[in-house]
mmCIF file of C-alpha atoms in Angstrom:
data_model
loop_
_atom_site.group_PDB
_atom_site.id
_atom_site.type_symbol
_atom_site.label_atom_id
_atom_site.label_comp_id
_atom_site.label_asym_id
_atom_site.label_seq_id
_atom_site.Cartn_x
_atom_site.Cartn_y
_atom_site.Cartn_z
ATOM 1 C CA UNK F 62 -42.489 -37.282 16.400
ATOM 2 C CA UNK F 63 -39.440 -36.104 18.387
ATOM 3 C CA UNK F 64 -41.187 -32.788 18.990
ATOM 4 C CA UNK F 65 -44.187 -34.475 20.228
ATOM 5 C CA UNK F 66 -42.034 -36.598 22.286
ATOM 6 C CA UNK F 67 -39.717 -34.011 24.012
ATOM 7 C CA UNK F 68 -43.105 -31.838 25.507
ATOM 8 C CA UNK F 69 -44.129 -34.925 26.795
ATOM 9 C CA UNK F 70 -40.931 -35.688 28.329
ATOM 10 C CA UNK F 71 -40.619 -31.441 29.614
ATOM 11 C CA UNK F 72 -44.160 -31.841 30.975
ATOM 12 C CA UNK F 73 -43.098 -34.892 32.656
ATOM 13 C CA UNK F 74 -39.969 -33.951 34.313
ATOM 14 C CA UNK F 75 -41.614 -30.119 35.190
ATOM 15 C CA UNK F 76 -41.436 -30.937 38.670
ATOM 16 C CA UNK F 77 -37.615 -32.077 38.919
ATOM 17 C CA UNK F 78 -34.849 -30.078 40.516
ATOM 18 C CA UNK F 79 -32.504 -27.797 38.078
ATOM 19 C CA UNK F 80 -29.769 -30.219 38.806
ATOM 20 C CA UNK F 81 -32.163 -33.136 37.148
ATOM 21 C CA UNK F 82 -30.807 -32.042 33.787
ATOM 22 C CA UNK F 83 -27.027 -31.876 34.846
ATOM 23 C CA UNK F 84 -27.343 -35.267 36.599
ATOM 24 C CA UNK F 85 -29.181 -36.415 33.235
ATOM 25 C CA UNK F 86 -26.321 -35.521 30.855
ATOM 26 C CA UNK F 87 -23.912 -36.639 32.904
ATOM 27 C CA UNK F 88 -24.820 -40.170 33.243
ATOM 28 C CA UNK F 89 -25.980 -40.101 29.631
ATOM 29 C CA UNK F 90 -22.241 -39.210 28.710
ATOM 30 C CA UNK F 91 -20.696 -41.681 30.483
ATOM 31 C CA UNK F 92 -22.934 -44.613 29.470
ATOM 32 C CA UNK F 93 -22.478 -43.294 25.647
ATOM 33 C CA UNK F 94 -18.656 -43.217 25.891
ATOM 34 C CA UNK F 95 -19.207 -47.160 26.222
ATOM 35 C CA UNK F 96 -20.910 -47.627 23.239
ATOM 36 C CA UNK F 97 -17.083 -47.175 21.315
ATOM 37 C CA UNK F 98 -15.510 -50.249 22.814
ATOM 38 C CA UNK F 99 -18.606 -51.870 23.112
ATOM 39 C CA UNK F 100 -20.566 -52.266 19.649
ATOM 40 C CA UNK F 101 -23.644 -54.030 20.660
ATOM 41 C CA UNK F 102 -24.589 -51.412 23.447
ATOM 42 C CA UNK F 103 -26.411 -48.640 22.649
ATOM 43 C CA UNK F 104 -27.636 -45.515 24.878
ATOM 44 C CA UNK F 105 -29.947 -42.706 23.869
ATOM 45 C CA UNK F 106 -32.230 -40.329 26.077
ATOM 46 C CA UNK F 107 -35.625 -42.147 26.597
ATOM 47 C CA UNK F 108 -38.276 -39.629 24.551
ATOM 48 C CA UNK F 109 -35.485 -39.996 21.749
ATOM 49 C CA UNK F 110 -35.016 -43.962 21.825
ATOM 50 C CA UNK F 111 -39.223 -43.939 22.134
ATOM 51 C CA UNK F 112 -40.426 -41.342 20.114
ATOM 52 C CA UNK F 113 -41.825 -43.342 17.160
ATOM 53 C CA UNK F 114 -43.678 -45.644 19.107
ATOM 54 C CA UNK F 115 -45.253 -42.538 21.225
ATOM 55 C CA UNK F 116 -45.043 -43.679 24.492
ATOM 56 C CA UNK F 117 -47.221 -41.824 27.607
ATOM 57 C CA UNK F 118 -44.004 -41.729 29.537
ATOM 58 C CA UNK F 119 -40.365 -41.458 28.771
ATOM 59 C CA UNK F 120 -37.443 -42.390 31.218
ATOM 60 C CA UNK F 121 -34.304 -40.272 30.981
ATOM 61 C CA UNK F 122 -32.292 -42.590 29.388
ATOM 62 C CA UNK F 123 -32.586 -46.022 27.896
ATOM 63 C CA UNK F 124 -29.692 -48.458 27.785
ATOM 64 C CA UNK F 125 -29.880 -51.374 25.661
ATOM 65 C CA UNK F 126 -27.802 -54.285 24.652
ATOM 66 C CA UNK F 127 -27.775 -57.827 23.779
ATOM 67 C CA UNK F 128 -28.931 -59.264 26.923
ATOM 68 C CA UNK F 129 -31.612 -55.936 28.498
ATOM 69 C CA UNK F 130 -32.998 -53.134 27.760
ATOM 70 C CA UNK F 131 -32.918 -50.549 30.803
ATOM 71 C CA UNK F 132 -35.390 -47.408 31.536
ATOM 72 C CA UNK F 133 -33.232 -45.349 33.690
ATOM 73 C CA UNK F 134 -34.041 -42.498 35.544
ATOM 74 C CA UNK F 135 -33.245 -39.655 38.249
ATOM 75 C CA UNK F 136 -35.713 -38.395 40.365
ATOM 76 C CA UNK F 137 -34.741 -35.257 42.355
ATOM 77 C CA UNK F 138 -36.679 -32.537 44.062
ATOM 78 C CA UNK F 139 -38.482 -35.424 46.636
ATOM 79 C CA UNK F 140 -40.490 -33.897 49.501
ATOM 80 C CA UNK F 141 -41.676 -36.139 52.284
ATOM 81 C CA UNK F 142 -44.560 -33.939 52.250
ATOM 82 C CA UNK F 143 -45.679 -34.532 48.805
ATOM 83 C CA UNK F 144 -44.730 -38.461 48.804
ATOM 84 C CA UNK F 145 -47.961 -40.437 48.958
ATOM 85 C CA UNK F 146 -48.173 -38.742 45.283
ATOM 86 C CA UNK F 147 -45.267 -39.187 43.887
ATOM 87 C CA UNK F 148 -45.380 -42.552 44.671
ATOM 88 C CA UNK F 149 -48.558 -42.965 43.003
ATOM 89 C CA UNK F 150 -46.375 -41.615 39.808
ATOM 90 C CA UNK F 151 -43.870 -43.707 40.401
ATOM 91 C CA UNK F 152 -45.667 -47.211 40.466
ATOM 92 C CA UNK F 153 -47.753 -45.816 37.421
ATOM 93 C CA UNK F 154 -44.573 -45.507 35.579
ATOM 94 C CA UNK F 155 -42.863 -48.663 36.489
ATOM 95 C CA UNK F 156 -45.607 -50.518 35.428
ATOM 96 C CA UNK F 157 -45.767 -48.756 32.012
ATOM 97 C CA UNK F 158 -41.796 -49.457 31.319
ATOM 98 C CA UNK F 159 -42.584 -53.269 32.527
ATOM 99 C CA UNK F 160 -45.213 -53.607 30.417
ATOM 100 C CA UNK F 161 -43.214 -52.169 27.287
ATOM 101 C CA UNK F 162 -40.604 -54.922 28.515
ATOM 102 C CA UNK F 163 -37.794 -52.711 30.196
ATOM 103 C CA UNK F 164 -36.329 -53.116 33.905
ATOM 104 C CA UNK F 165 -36.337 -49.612 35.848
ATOM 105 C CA UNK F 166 -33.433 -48.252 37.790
ATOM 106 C CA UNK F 167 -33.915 -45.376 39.647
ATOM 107 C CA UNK F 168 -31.559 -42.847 40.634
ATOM 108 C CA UNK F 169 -32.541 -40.728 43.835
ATOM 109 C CA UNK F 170 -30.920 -36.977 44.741
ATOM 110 C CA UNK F 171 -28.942 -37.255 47.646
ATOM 111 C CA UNK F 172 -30.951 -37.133 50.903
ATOM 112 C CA UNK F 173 -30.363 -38.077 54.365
ATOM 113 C CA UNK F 174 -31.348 -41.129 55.081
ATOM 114 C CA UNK F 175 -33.029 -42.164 58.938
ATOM 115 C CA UNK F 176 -31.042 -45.406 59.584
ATOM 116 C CA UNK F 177 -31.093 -46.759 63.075
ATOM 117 C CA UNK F 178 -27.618 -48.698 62.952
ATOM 118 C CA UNK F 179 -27.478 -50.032 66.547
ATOM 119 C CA UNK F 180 -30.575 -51.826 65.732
ATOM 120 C CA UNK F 181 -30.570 -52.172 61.909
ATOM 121 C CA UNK F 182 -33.719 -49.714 60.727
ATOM 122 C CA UNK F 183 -33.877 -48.389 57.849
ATOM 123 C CA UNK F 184 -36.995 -46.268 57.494
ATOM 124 C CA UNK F 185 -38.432 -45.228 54.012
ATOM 125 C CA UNK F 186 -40.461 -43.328 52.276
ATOM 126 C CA UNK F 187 -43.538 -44.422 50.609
ATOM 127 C CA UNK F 188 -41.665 -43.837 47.025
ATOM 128 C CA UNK F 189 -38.533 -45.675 48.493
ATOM 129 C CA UNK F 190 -40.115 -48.927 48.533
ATOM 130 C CA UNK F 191 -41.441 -48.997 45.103
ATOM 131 C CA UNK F 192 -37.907 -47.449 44.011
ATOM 132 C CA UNK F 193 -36.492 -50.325 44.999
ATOM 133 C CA UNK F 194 -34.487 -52.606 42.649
ATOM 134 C CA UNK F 195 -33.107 -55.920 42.661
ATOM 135 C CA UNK F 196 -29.848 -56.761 41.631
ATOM 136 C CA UNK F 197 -27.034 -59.499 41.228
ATOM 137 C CA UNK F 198 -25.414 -58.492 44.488
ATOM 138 C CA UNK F 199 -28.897 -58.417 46.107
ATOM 139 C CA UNK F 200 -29.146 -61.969 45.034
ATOM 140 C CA UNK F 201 -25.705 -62.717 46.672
ATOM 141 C CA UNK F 202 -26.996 -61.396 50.134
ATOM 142 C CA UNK F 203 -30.342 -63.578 49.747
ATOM 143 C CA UNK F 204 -27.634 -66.609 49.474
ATOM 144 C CA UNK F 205 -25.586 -65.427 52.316
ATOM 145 C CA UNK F 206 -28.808 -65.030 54.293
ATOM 146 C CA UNK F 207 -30.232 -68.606 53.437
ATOM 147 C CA UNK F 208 -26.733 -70.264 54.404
ATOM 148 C CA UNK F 209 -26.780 -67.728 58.171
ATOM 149 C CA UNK F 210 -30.466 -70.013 58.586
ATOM 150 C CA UNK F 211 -33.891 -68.365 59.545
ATOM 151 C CA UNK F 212 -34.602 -64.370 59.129
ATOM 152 C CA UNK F 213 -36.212 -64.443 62.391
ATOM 153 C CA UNK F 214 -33.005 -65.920 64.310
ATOM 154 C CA UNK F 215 -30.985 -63.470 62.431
ATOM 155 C CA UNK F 216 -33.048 -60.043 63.314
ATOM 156 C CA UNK F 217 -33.670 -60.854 66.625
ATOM 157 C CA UNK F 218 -30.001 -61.210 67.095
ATOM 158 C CA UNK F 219 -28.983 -57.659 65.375
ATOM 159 C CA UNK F 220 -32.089 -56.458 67.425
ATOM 160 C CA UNK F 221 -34.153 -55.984 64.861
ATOM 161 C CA UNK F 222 -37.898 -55.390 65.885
ATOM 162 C CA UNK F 223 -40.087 -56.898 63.210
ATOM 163 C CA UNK F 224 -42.727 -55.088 62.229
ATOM 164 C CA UNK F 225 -43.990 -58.189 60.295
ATOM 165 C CA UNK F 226 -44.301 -61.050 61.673
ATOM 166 C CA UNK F 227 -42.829 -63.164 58.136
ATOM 167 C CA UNK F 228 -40.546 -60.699 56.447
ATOM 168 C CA UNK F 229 -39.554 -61.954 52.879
ATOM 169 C CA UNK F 230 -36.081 -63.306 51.831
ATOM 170 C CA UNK F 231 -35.676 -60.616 49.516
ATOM 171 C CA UNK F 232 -33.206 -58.235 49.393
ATOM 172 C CA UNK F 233 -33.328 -55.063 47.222
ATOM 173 C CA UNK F 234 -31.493 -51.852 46.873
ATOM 174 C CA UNK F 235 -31.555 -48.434 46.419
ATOM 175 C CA UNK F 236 -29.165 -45.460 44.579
ATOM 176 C CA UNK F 237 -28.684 -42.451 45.344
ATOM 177 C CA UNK F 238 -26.806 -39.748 43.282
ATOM 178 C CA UNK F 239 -24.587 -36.874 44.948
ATOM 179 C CA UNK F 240 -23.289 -33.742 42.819
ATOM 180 C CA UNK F 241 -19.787 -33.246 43.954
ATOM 181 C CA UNK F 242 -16.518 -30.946 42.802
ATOM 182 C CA UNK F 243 -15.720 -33.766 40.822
ATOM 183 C CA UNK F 244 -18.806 -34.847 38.996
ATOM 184 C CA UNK F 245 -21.158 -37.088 40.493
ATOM 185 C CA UNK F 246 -21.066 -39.809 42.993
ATOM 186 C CA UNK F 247 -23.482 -43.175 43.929
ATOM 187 C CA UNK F 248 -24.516 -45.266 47.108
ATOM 188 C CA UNK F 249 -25.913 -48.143 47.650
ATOM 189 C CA UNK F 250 -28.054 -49.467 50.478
ATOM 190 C CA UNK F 251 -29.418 -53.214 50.680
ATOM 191 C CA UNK F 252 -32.211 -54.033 52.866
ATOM 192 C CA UNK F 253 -35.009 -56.761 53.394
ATOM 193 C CA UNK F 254 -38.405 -54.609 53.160
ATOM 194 C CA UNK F 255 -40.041 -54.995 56.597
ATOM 195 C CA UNK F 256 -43.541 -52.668 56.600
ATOM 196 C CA UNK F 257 -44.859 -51.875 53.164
ATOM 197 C CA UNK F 258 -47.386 -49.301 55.154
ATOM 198 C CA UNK F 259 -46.888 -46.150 57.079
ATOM 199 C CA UNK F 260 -44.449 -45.871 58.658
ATOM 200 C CA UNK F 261 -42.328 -47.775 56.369
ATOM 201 C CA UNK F 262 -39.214 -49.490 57.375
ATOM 202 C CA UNK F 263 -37.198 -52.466 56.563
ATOM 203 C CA UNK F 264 -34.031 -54.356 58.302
ATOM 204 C CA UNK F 265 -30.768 -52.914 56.953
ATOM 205 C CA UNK F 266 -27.721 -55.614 55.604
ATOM 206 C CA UNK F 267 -25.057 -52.682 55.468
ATOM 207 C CA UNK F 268 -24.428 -49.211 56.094
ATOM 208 C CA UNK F 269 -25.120 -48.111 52.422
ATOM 209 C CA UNK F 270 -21.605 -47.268 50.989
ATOM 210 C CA UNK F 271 -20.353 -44.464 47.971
ATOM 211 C CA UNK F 272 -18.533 -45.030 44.855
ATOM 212 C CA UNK F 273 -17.408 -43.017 41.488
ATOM 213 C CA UNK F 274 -19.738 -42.849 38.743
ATOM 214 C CA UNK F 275 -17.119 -45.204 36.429
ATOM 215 C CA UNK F 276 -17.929 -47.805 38.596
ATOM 216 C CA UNK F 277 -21.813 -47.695 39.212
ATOM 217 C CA UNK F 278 -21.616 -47.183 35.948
ATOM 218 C CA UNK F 279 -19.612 -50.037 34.040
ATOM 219 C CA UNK F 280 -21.214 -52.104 31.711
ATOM 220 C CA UNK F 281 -19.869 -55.813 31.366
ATOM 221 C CA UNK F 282 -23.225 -57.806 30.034
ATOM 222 C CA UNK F 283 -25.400 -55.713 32.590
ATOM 223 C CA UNK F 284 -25.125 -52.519 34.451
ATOM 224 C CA UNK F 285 -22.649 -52.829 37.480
ATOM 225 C CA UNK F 286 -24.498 -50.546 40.055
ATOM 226 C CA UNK F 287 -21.907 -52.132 42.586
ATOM 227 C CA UNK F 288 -18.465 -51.899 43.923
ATOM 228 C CA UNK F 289 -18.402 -56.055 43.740
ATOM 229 C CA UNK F 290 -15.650 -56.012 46.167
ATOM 230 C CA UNK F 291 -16.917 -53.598 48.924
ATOM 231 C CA UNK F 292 -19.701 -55.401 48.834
ATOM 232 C CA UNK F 293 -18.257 -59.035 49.552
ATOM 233 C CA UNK F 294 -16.643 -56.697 52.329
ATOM 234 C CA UNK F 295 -19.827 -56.112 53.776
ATOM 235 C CA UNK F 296 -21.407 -59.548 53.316
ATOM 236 C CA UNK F 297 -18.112 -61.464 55.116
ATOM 237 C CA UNK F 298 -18.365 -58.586 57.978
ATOM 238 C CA UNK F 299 -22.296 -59.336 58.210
ATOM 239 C CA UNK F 300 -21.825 -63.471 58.296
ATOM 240 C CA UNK F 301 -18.722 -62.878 61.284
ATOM 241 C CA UNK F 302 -21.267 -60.265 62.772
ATOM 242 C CA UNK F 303 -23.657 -62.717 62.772
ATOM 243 C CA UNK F 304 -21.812 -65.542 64.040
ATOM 244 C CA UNK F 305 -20.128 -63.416 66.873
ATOM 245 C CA UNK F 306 -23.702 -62.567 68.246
ATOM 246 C CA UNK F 307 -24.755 -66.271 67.906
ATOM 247 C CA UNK F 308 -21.652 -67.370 70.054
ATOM 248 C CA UNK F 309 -22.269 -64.498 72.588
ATOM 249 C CA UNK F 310 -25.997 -65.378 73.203
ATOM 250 C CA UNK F 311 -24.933 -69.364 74.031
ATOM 251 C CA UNK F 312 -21.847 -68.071 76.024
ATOM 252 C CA UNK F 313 -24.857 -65.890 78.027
ATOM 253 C CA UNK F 314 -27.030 -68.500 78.388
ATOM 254 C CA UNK F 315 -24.266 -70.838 79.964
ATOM 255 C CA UNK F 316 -23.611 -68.323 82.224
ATOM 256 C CA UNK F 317 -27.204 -67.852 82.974
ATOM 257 C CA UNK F 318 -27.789 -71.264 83.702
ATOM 258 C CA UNK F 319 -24.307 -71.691 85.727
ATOM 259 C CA UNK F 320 -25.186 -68.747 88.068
ATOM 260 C CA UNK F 321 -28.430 -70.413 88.461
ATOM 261 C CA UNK F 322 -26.499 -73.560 89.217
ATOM 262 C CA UNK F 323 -24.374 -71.658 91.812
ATOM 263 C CA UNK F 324 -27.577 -70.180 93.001
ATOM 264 C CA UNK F 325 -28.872 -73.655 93.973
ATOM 265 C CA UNK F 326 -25.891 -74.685 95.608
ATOM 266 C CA UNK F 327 -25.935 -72.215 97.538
ATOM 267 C CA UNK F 328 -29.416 -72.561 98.372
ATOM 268 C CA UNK F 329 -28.656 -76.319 99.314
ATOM 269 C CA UNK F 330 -25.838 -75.578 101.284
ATOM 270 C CA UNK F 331 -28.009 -73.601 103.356
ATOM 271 C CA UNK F 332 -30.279 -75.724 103.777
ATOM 272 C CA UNK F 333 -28.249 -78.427 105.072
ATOM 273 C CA UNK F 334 -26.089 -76.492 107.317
ATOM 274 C CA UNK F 335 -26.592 -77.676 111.307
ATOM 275 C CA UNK F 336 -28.202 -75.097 113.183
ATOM 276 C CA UNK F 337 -26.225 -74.093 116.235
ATOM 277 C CA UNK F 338 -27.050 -72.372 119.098
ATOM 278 C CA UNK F 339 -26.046 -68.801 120.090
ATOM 279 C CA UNK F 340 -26.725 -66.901 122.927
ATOM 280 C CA UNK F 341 -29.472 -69.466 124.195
ATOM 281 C CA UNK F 342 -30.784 -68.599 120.619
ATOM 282 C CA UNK F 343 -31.375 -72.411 118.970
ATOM 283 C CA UNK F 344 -32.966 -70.893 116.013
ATOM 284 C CA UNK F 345 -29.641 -68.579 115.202
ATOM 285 C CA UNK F 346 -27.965 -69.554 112.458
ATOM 286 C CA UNK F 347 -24.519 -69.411 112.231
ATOM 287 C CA UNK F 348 -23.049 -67.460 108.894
ATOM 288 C CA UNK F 349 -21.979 -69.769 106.777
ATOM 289 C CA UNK F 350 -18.271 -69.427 104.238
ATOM 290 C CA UNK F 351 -19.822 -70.115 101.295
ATOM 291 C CA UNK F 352 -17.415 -70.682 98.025
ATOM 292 C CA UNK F 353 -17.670 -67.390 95.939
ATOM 293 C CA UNK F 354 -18.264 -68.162 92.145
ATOM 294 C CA UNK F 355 -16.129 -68.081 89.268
ATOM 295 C CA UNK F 356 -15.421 -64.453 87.988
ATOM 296 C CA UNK F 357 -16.875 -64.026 84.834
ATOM 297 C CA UNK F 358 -16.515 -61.880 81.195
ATOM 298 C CA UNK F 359 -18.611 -59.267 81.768
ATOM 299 C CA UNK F 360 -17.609 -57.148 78.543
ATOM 300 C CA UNK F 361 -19.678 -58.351 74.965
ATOM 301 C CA UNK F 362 -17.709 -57.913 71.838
ATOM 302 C CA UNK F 363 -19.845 -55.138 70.627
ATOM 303 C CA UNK F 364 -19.363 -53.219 73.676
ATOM 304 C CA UNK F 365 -15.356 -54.100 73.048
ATOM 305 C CA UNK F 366 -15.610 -53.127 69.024
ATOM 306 C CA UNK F 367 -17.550 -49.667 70.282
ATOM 307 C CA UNK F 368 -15.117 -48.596 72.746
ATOM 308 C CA UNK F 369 -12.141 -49.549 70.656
ATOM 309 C CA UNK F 370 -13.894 -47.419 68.124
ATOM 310 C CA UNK F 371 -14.324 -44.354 70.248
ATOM 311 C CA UNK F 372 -10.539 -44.510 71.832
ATOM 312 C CA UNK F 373 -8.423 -45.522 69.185
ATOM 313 C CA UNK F 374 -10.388 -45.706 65.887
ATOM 314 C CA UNK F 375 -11.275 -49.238 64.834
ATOM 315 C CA UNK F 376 -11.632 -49.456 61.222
ATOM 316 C CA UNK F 377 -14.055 -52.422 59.513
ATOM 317 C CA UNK F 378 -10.682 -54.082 58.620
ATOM 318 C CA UNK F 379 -8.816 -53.891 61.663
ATOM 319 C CA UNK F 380 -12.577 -55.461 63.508
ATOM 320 C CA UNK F 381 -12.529 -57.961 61.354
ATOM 321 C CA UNK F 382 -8.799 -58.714 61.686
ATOM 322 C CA UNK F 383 -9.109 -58.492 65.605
ATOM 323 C CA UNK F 384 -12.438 -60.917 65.397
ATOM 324 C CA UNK F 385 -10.724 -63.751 63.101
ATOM 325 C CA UNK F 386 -6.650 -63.432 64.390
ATOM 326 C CA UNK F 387 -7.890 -62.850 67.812
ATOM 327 C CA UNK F 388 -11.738 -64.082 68.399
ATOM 328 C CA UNK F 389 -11.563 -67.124 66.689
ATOM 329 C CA UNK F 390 -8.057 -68.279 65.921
ATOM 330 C CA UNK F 391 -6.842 -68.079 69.735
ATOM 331 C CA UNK F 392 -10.067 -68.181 71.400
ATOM 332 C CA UNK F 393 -9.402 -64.770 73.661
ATOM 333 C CA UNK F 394 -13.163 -64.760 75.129
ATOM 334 C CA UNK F 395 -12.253 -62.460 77.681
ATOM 335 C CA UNK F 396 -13.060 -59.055 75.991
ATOM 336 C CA UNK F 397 -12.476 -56.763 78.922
ATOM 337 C CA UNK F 398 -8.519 -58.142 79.342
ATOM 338 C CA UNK F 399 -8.447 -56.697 75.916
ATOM 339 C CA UNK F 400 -10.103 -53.990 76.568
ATOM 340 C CA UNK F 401 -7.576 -53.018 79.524
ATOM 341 C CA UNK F 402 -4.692 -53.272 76.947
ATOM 342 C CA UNK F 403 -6.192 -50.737 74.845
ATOM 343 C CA UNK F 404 -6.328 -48.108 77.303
ATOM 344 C CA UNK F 405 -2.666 -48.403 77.556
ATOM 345 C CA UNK F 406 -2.226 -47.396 73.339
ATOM 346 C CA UNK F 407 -3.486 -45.234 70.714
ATOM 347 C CA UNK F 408 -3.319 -47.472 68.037
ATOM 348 C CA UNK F 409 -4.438 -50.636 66.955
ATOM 349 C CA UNK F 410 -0.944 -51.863 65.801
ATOM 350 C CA UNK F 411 0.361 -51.563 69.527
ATOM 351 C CA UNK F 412 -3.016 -52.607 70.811
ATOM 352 C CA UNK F 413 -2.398 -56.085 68.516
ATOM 353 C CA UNK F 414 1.576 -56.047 70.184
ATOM 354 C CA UNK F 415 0.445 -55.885 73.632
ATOM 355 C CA UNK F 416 -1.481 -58.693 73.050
ATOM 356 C CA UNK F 417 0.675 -60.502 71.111
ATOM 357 C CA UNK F 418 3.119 -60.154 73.853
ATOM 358 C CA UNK F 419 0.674 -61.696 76.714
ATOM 359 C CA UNK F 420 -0.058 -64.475 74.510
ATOM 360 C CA UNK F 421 3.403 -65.664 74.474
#
């Protein structure tokens, strides 16, 4: 049965990359080296685990313990070119491990993705979107995303363009495996799917991040597939992101509707002014000393955040720091005062002095 089992397994992985099978043991022999301090976990490559029950289709590795069993599996060797039928392959397979009762992660070789940032897009491949998994932490951003209030407030301000008009409150992920001098690496990227047809996108929640294999890889009653902590990280900069956009479109529309305000005064002054004559010229007006307006912010925090990146290298920490200590705790709205401190430094420790110093 085992014979019969590994040619259908060779037959089925034919098409992978040589590093399938080095990416294959080495996941397989960190997962095993659990089982020792972990008794009710077991781990065993799939067309082993399955043989005797002669299954059409083996994943790489199955993972099983009290509370799942797990069909895991790398893909590698992907080519946009061939996708439409390796997607096909995929959802054929994912509904053959559901159906024998397993949940399916997959692992994809490292590629580079085509993110849009500025304007969270995340474009995918047809096999992407069926690759797709959902997770504990996925659930976490669905939560966060509830609490923040509708999905179409939220994309339109991170300038998201939907490509549907009702995009689900779903979040899922996707891994992807790197080979590196080390051993192997994972990231992450989470994502609400936007356009299930070509050309397939979806509206990204972070950057996508890396970590070691020991912690995708950690097995407390499920598989971790996170770094918890980076991702709370990205959820707490995505809620302040979220809620320094929200404040900047009502501080725009104030000033919208005060220069419009101004506008009318000034319309109404002219109006009433008495016409005088000049020159024998009764119809010459006089120029009139009109009040100038209030000066104004002109500067958004993004454009601030983006600049302070670019001169003295802003980390996601030191934003966030700026945003709460700053932003929000002394209410500095004026972003380009800030801005004119920084070009006087090259850090942001004597950026946060300098304005420590005018605030007192």
């Amino acid at each position: 049965m085992i014979t019969e089992a590994s040619d259908t397994y060779k037959k089925q992985v034919r098409r992978e990359s040589k590093q399938h099978s080095v990416m294959r043991e080495i996941v397989h022999e960190v997962l095993k080296n659990q089982e020792k301090i972990r008794p009710d976990l077991h781990v065993e490559f799939g067309y082993i685990a399955k043989a005797e029950e002669k299954w059409s289709h083996f994943p790489d590795i199955v993972l099983q313990n009290k509370k799942q069993e797990l069909a895991i599996s790398i893909l590698t060797n992907v080519d946009r070119s061939k996708d439409s039928k390796l997607a096909k392959q995929i959802k054929k397979r994912n509904e053959y491990y559901k159906g024998k009762g397993l949940q399916t992660i997959w692992f994809i070789e490292d590629q580079e993705m085509s993110i849009d940032w500025d304007h969270h897009v995340i474009h995918l491949w047809e096999s992407e979107v069926d690759l797709s998994i959902k997770t504990p932490e996925d659930q976490l951003w669905d939560d966060l995303l509830v609490q923040l209030g509708s999905l179409t407030e939220i994309t339109d301000l991170f300038e998201y363009w939907r490509k549907g008009q009702n995009i689900a409150m779903d979040t899922r992920s996707l891994y992807y495996i790197y080979s590196t001098q080390e051993g192997i690496d994972f990231s992450v990227h989470r994502f609400l799917v936007d356009e299930k047809q070509f050309p397939f996108r979806a509206f990204a929640l972070n950057r996508g991040y890396r970590m070691s294999i020991s912690t995708a890889l950690a097995i407390n009653d499920t598989l971790a597939l996170s770094d918890s902590e980076q991702d709370q990280l990205d959820r707490n900069w995505f809620m302040d992101e979220f809620q320094l956009r929200k404040e900047e479109k009502l501080r725009q529309a104030v000033i919208k509707r005060q220069q419009e305000y101004d506008f009318y005064q000034q319309q109404q002054a002219i109006k009433e002014a008495p016409s005088t004559s000049t020159y024998g010229n009764p119809n010459k007006i006089e120029a009139l000393s009109l009040p100038q307006t209030r000066t104004i912010a002109k500067m958004s925090y993004e454009e601030l955040k983006m600049r302070l990146q670019n001169k003295i290298g802003l980390t996601q920490k030191e934003q966030l720091k700026l945003w709460h200590t700053y932003v929000l705790k002394n209410r500095i709205k004026e972003f380009e005062l800030i801005w004119a401190l920084a070009e006087q430094v090259d850090t942001f420790e004597d950026l946060e002095q300098l304005i420590q110093d005018n605030l007192m």
